[in-house]
Coordinates of N, CA and C in Angstrom, one line a residue:
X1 N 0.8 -1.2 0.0 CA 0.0 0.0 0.0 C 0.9 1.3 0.0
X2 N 2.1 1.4 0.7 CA 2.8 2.4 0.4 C 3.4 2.6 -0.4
X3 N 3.7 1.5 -0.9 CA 4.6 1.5 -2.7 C 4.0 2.4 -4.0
X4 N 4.6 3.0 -4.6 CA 4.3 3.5 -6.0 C 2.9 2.7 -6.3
X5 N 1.8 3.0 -7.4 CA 1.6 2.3 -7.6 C 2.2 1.2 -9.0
X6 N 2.8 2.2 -9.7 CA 3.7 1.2 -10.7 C 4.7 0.0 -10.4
X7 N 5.0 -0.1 -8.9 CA 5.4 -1.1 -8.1 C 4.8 -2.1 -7.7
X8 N 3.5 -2.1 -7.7 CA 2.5 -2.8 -7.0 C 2.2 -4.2 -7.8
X9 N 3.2 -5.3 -7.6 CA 3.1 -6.6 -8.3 C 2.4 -7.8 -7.9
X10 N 1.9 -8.6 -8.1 CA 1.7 -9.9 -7.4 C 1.0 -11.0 -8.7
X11 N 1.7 -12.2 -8.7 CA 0.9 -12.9 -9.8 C -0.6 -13.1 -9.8
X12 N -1.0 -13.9 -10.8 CA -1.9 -14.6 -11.0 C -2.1 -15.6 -9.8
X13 N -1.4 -16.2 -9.6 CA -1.6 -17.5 -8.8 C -2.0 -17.3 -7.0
X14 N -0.8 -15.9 -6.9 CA -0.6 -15.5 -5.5 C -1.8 -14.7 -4.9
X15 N -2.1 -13.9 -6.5 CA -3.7 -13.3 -5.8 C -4.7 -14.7 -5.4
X16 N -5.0 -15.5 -6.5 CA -5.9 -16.7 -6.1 C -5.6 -17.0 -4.7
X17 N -4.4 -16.8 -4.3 CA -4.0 -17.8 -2.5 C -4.6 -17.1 -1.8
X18 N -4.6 -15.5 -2.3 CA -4.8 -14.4 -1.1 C -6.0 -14.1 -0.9
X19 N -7.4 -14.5 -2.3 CA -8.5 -14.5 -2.5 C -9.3 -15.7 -2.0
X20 N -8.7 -16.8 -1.9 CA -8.5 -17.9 -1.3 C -8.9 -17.5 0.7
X21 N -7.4 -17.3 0.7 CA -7.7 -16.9 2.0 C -9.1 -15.8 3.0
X22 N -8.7 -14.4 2.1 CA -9.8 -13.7 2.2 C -11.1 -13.9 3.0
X23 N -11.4 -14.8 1.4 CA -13.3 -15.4 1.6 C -13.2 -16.7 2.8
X24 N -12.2 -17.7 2.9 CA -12.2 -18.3 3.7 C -12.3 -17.7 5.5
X25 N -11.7 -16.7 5.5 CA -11.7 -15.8 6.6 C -13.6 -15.3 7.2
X26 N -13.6 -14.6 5.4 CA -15.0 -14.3 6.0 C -16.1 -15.2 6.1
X27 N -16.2 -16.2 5.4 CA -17.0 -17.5 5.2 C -16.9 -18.4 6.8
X28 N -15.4 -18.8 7.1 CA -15.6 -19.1 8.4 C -16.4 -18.0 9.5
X29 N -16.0 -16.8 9.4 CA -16.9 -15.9 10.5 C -17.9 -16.2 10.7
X30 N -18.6 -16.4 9.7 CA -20.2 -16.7 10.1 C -20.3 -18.4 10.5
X31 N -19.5 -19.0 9.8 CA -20.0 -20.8 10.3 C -19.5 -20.9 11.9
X32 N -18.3 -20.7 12.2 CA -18.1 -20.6 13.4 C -19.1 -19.8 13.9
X33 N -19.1 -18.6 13.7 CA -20.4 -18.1 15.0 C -21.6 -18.7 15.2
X34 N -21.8 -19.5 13.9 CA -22.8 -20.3 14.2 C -23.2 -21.5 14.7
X35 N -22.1 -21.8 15.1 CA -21.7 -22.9 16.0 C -22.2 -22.4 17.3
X36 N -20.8 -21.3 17.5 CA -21.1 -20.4 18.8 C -22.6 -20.5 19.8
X37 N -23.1 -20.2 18.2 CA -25.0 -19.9 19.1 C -25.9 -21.1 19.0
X38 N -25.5 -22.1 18.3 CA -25.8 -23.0 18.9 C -25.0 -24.0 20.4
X39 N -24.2 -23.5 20.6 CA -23.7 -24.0 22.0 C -23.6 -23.1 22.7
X40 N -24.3 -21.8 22.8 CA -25.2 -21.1 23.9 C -26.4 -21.4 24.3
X41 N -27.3 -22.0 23.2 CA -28.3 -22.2 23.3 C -28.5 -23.6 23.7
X42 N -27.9 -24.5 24.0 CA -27.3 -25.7 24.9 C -26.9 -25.5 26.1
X43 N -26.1 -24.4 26.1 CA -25.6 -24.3 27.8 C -26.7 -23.6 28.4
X44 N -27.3 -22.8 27.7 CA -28.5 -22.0 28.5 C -30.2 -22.7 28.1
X45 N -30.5 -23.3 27.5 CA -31.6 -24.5 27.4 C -31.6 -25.2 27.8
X46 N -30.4 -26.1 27.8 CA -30.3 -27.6 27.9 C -29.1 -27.8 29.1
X47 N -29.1 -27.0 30.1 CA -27.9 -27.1 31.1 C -27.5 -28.4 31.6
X48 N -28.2 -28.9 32.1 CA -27.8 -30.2 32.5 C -27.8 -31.8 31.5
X49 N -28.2 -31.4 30.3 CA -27.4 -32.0 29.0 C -26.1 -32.1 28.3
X50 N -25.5 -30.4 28.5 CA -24.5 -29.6 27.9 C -23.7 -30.7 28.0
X51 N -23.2 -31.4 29.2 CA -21.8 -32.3 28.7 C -22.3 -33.5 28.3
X52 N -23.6 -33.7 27.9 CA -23.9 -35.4 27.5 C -23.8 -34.5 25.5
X53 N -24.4 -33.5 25.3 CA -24.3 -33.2 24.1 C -23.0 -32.6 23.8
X54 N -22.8 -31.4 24.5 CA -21.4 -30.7 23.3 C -20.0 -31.9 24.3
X55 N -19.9 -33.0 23.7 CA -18.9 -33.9 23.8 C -17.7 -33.4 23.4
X56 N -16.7 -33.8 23.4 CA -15.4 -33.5 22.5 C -15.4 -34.5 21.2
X57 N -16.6 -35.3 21.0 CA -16.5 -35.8 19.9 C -17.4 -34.8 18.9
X58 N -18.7 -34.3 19.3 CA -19.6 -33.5 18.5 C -18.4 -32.0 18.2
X59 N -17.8 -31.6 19.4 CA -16.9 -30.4 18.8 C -16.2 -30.1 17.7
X60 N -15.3 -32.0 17.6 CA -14.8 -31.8 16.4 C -15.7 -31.8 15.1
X61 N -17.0 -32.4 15.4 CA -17.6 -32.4 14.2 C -18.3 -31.4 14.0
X62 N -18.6 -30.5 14.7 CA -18.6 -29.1 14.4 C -18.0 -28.1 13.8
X63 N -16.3 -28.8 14.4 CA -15.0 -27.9 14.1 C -15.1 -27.9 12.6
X64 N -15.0 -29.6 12.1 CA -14.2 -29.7 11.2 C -15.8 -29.3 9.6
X65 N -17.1 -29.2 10.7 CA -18.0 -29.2 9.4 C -17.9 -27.7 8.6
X66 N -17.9 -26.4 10.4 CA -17.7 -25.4 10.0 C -16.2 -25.2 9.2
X67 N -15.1 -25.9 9.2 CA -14.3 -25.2 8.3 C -14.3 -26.2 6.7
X68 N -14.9 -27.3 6.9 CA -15.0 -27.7 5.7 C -16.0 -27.4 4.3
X69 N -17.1 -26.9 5.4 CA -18.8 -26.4 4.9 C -17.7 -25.1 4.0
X70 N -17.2 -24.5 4.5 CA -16.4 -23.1 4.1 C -15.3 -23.5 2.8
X71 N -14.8 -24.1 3.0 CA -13.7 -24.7 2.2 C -14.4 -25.2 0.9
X72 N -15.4 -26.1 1.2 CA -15.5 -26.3 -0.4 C -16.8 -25.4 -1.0
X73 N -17.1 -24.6 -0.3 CA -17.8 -23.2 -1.2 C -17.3 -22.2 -1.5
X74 N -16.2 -21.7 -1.0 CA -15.2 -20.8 -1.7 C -14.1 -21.4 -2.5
X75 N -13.6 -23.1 -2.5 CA -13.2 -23.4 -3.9 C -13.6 -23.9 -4.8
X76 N -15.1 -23.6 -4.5 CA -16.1 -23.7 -6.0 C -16.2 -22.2 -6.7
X77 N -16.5 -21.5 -5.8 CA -16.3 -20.1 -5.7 C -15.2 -19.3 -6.9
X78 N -13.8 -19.9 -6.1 CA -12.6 -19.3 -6.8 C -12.7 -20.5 -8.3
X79 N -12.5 -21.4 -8.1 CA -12.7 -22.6 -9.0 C -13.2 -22.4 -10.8
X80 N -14.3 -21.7 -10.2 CA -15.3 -21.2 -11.3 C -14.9 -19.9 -12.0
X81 N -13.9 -19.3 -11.4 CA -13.1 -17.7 -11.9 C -11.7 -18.1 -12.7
X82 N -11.2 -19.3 -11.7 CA -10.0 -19.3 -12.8 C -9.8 -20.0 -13.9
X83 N -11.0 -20.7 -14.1 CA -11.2 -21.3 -15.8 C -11.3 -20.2 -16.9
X84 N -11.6 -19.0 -16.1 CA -12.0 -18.0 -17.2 C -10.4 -17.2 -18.2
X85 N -10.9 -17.2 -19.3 CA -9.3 -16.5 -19.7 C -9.4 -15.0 -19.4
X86 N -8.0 -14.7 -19.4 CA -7.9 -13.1 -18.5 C -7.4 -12.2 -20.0
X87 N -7.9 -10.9 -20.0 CA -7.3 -9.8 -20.8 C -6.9 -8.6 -20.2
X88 N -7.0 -8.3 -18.7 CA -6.8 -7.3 -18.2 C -5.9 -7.7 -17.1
X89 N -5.2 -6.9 -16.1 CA -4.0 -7.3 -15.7 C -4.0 -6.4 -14.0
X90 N -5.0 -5.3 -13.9 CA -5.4 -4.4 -13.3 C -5.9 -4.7 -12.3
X91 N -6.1 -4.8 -10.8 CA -7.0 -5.2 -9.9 C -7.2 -3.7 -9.0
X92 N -8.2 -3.5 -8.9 CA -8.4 -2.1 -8.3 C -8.8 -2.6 -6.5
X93 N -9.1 -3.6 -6.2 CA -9.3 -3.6 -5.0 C -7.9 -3.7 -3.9
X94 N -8.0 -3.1 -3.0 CA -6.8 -3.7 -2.3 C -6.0 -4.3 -1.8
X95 N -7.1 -5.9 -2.0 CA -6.5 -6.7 -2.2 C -7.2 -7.7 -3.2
X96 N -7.0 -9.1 -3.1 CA -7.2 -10.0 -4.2 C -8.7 -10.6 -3.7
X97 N -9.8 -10.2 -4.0 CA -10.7 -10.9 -3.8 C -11.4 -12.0 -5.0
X98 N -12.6 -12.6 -5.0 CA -13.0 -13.5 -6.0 C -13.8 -12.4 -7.2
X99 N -14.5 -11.5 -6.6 CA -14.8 -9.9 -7.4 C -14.0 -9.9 -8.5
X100 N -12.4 -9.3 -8.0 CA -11.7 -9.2 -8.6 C -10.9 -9.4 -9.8
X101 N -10.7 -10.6 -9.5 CA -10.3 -11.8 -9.8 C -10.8 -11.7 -11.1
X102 N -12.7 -12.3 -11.2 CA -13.0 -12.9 -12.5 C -13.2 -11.2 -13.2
X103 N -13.2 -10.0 -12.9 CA -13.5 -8.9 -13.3 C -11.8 -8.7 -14.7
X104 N -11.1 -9.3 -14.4 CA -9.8 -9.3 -15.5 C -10.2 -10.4 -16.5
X105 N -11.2 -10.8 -16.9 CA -11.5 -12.1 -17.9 C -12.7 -10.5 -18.4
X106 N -12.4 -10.9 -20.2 CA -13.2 -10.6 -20.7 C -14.7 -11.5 -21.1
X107 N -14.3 -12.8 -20.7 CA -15.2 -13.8 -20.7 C -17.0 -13.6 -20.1
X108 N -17.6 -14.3 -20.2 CA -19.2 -14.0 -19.8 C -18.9 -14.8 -18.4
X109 N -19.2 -13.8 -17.3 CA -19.2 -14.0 -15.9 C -20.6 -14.8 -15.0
X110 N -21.5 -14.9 -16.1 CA -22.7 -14.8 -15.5 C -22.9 -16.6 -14.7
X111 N -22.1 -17.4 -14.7 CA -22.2 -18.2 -14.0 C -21.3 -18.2 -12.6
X112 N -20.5 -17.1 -12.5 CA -19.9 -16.5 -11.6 C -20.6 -16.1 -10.6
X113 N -21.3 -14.9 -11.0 CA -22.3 -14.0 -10.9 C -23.5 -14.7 -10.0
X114 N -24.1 -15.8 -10.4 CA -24.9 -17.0 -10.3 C -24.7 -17.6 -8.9
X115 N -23.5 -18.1 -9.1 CA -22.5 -18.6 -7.9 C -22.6 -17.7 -6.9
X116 N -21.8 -16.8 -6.9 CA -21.4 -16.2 -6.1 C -22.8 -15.5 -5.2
X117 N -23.8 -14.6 -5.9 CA -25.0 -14.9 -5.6 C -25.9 -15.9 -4.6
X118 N -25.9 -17.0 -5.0 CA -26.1 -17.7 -4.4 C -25.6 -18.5 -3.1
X119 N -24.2 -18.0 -3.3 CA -23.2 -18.7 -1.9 C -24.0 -17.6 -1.1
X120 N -23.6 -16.2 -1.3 CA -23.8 -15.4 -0.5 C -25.2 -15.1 0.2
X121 N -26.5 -15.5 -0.8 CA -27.6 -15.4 0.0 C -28.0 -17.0 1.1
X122 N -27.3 -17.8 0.5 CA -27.2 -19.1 1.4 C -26.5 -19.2 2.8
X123 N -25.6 -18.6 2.8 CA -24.2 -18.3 3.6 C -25.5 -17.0 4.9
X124 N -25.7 -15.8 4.3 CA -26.6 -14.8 5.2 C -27.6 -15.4 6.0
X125 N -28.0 -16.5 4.7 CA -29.6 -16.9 5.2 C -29.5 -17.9 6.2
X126 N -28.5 -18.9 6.1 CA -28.1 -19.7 7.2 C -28.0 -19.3 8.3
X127 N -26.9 -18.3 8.4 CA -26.0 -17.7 9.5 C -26.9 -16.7 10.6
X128 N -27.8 -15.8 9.5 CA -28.8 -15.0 10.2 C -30.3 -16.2 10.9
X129 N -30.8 -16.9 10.0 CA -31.6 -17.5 10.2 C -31.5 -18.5 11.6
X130 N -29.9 -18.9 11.9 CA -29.5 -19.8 12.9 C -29.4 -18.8 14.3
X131 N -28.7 -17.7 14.1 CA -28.7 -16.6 15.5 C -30.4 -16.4 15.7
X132 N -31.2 -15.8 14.5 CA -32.5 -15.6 14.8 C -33.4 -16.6 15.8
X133 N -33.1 -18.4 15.5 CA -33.3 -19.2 16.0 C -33.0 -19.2 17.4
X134 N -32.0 -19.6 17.3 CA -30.8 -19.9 18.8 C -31.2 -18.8 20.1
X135 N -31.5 -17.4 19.6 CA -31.4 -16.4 20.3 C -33.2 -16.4 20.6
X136 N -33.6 -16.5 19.6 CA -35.3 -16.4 20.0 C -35.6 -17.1 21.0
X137 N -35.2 -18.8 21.0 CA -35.4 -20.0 22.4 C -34.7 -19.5 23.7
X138 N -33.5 -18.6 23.3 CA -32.9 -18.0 24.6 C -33.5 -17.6 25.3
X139 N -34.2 -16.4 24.5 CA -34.9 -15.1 25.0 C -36.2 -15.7 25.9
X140 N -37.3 -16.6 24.8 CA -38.1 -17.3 25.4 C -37.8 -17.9 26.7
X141 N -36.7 -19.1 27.0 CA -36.4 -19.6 28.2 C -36.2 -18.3 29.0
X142 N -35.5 -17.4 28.8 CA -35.1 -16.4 29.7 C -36.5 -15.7 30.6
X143 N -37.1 -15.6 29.7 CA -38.5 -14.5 30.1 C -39.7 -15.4 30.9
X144 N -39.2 -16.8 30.3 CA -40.2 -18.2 31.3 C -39.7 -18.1 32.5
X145 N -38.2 -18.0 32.6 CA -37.2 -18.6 33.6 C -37.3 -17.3 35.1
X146 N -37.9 -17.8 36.2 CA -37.2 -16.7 37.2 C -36.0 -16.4 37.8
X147 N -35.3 -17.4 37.5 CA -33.7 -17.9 37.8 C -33.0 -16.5 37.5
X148 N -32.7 -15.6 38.8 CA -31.8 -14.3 38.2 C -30.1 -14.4 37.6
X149 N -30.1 -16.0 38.3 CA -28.5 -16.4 37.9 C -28.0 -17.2 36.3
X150 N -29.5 -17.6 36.1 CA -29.7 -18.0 34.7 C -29.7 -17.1 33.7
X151 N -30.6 -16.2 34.3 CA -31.1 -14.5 33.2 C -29.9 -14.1 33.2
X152 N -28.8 -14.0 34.1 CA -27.7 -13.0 34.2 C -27.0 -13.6 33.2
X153 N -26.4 -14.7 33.9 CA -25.4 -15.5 32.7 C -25.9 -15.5 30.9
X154 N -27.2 -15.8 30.5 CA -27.3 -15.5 29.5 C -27.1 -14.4 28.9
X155 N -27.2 -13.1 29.6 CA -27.2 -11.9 29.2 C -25.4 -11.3 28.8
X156 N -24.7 -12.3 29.7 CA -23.2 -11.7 30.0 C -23.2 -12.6 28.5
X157 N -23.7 -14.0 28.4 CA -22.8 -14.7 27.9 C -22.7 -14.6 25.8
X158 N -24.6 -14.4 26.0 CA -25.1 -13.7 24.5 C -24.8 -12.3 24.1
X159 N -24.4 -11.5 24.9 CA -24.3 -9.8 24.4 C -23.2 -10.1 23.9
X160 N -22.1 -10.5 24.4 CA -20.8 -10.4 23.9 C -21.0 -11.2 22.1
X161 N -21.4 -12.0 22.3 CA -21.5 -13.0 21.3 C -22.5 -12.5 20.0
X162 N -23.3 -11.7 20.3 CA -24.2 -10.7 19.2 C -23.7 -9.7 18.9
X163 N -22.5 -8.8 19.7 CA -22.2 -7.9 19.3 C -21.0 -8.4 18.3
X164 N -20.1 -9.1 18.6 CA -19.0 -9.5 17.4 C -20.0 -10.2 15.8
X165 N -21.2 -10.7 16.2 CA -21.6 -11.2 15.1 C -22.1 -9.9 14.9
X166 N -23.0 -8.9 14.8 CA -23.6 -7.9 14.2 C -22.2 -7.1 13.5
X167 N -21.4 -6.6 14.0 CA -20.0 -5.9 13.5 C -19.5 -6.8 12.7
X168 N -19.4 -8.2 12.5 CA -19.1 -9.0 11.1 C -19.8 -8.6 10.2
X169 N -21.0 -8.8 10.3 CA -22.3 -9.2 9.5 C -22.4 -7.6 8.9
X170 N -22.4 -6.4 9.5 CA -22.6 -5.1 8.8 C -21.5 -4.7 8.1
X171 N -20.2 -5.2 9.1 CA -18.5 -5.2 7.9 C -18.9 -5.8 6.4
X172 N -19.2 -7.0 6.4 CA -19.4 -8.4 5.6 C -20.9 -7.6 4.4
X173 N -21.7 -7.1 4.7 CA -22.8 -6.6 4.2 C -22.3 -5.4 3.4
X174 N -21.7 -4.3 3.7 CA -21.1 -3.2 3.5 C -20.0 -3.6 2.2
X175 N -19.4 -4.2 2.1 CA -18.3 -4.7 1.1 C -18.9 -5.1 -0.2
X176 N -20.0 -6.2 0.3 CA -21.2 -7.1 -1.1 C -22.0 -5.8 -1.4
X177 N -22.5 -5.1 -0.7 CA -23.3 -3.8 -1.1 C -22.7 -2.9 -1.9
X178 N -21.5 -2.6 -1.7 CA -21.0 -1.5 -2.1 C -19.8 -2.1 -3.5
X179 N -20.0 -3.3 -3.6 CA -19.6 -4.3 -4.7 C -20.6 -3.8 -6.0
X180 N -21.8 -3.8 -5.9 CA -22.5 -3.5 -6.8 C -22.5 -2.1 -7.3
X181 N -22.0 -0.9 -6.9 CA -22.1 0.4 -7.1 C -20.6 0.8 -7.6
X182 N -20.2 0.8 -8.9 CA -18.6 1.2 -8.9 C -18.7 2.5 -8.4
X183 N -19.3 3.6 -8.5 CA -19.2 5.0 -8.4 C -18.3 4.9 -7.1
X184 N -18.9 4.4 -6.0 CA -18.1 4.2 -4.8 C -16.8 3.4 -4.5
X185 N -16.3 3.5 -5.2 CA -15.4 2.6 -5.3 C -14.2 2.6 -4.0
X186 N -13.9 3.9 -3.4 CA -13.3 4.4 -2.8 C -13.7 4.0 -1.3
X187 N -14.8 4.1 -1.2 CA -15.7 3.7 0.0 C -16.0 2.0 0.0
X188 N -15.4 0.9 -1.0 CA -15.4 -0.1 -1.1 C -14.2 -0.5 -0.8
X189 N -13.3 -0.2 -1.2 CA -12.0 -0.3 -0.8 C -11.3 0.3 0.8
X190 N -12.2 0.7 1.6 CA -11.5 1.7 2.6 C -12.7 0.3 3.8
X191 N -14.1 -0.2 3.3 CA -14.8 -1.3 4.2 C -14.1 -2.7 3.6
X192 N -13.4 -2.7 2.3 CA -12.6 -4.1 2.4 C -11.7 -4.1 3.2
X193 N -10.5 -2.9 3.8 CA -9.7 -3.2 4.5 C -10.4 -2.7 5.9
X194 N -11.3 -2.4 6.2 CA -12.0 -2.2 7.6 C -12.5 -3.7 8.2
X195 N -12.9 -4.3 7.1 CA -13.9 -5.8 7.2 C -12.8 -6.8 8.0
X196 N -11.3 -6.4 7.9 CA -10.5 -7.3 7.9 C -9.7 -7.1 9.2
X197 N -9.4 -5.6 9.7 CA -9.4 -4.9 11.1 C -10.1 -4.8 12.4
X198 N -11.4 -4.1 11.9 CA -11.9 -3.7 13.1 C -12.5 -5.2 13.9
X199 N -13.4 -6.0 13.3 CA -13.6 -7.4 13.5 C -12.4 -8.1 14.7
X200 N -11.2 -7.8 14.0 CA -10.3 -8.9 14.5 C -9.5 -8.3 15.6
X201 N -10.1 -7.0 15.5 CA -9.8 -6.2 16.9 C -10.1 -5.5 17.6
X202 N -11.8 -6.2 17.7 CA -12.4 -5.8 18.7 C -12.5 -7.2 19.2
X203 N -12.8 -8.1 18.8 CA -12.8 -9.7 19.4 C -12.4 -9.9 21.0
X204 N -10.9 -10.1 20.6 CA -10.3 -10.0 21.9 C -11.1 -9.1 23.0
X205 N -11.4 -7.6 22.8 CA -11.6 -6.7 23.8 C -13.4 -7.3 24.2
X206 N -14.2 -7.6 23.2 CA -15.1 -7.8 23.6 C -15.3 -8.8 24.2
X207 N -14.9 -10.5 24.1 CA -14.8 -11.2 24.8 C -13.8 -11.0 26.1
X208 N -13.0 -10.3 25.9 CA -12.1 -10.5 27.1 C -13.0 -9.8 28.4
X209 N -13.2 -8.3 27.9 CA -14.0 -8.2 28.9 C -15.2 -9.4 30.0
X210 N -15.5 -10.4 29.0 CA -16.4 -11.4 30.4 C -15.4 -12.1 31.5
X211 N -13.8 -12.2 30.9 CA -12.8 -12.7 32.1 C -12.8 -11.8 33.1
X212 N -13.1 -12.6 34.2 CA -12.8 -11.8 35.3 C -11.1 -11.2 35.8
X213 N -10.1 -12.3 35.7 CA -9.0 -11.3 35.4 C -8.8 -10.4 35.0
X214 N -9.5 -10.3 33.5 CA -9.7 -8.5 33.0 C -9.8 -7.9 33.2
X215 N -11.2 -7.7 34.0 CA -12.3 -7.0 34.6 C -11.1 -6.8 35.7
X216 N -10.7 -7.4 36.3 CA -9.7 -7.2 37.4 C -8.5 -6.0 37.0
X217 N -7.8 -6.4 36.3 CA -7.0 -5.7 35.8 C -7.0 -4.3 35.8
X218 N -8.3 -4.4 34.6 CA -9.0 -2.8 34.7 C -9.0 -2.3 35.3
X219 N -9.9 -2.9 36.6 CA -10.0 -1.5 37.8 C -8.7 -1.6 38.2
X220 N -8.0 -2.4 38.5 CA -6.3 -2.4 39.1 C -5.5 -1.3 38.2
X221 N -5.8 -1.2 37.5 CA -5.1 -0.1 36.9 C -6.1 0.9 36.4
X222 N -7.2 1.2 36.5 CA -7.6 2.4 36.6 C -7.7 3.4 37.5
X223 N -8.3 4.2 37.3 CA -8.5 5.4 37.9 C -8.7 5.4 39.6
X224 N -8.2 5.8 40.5 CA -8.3 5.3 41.6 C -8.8 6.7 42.4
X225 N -9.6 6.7 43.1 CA -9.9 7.5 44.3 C -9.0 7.9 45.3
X226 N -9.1 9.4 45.5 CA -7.8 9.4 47.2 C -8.9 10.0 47.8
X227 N -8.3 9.4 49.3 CA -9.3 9.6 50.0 C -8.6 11.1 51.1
X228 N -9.6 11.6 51.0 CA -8.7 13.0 51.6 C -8.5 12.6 53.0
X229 N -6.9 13.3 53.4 CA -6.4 12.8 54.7 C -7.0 13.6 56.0

C-alpha cells in the first residue's frame, strides 16, 4: 500500500492464494459463530445435557463441518473464476478478492455472478436465520425462567456473542453492497480493509471483557480515588 503504484506486483496465482484466503476468513466468521449460538443455546436451554451433548467428539464435528462447509464453497467459488481466460491485468481492490479476480476475464461471468450470488444469500440466510433461532429460544427460556443467575449468565454470555456477530455481518454486508455500485469505489476499498481490522480487533476486547481477570486488571489499573487525609 505504500509502494508507487507502478510497483505494485503480485501474480496470478498469488492473488488466487490471497482470495482464497480472504473469503475463507469471511466465510468461516459466520459458520463458526454459528456454532457459537448454537452452543449457547445448549448451555443455557439444555444445562444439564450440555456435557452429554457438546462432547469432544460432536466439537470436532462441528469444528471440522464449519471449516469444511467453508472450504469447499469458496473453492467452488474461486474454481469457477480461474477457468475464465484473463485480458486485463489491473486489480483495483486492495486486495485480491474473487470480485476481482474474474472482473480481468473478458469472458461471460454470469455463471460467476450466479454462484457467487447464491453462496452469499445461502451463507446470510443460514447464519442469520440460525442466531435468529438460537437467540429467540434463549430469549423465550429467559423471560419463562425466574432464575436471576440463569437471566444474568445469559445476558453476560449472549451480548458479547451478538455484538462481534452484528460488527461482522454489517463489515461483511457493506463490502457485497457496495460491490454493486462502482461509483463508490473508494468507499469499497476503505470497508474491504475495515472488514479485515476492526472485526479482529475488537474480538479480543469484547470477549475478554467477560474474564474476570480482565475486569480485574482494569480496575487495578484504573483510575483510583484518594481519600482525603
Amino acid at each position: 500500500m505504500l509502494r508507487p503504484q507502478s510497483e505494485r506486483f503480485i501474480t496470478y496465482y498469488e492473488c488466487v492464494v490471497q482470495a482464497f484466503t480472504s473469503h475463507m476468513f469471511g466465510t468461516t466468521s459466520h459458520t463458526v459463530l454459528m456454532i457459537m449460538a448454537f452452543d449457547r443455546y445448549v448451555a443455557i436451554c439444555n444445562p444439564l445435557r450440555y456435557a452429554a451433548i457438546m462432547t469432544n467428539k460432536m466439537v470436532i464435528k462441528l469444528t471440522v463441518s464449519a471449516w469444511g462447509v467453508a472450504f469447499v464453497l469458496v473453492g467452488i467459488l474461486l474454481g469457477l473464476t480461474i477457468r475464465l481466460n484473463r485480458c486485463r491485468t489491473l486489480i483495483m481492490n486492495p486486495y485480491c478478492d474473487n470480485a476481482s479476480l474474474f472482473k480481468l476475464s473478458c469472458e461471460s461471468v454470469f455463471i460467476n455472478n450466479v454462484y457467487g450470488l447464491t453462496f452469499t444469500v445461502v451463507l446470510f440466510t443460514a447464519s442469520i436465520g440460525s442466531i435468529v433461532l438460537t437467540y429467540t429460544k434463549i430469549t423465550v427460556v429467559c423471560l419463562t425462567s425466574k432464575n436471576k443467575s440463569l437471566n444474568s449468565k445469559a445476558l453476560t454470555t449472549c451480548s458479547t456473542h451478538l455484538v462481534v456477530y452484528l460488527i461482522m455481518l454489517f463489515s461483511g454486508m457493506s463490502i457485497i453492497t457496495l460491490h454493486r455500485f462502482p461509483q463508490f469505489s473508494d468507499y469499497r476499498k476503505l470497508s474491504s480493509i475495515l472488514f479485515h481490522i476492526i472485526p479482529a480487533s475488537l474480538n479480543p476486547i469484547i470477549y475478554g471483557m467477560q474474564s474476570k481477570e480482565i475486569r480485574f486488571l482494569a480496575k487495578f489499573f484504573g483510575p483510583k480515588k484518594i481519600l482525603p487525609s
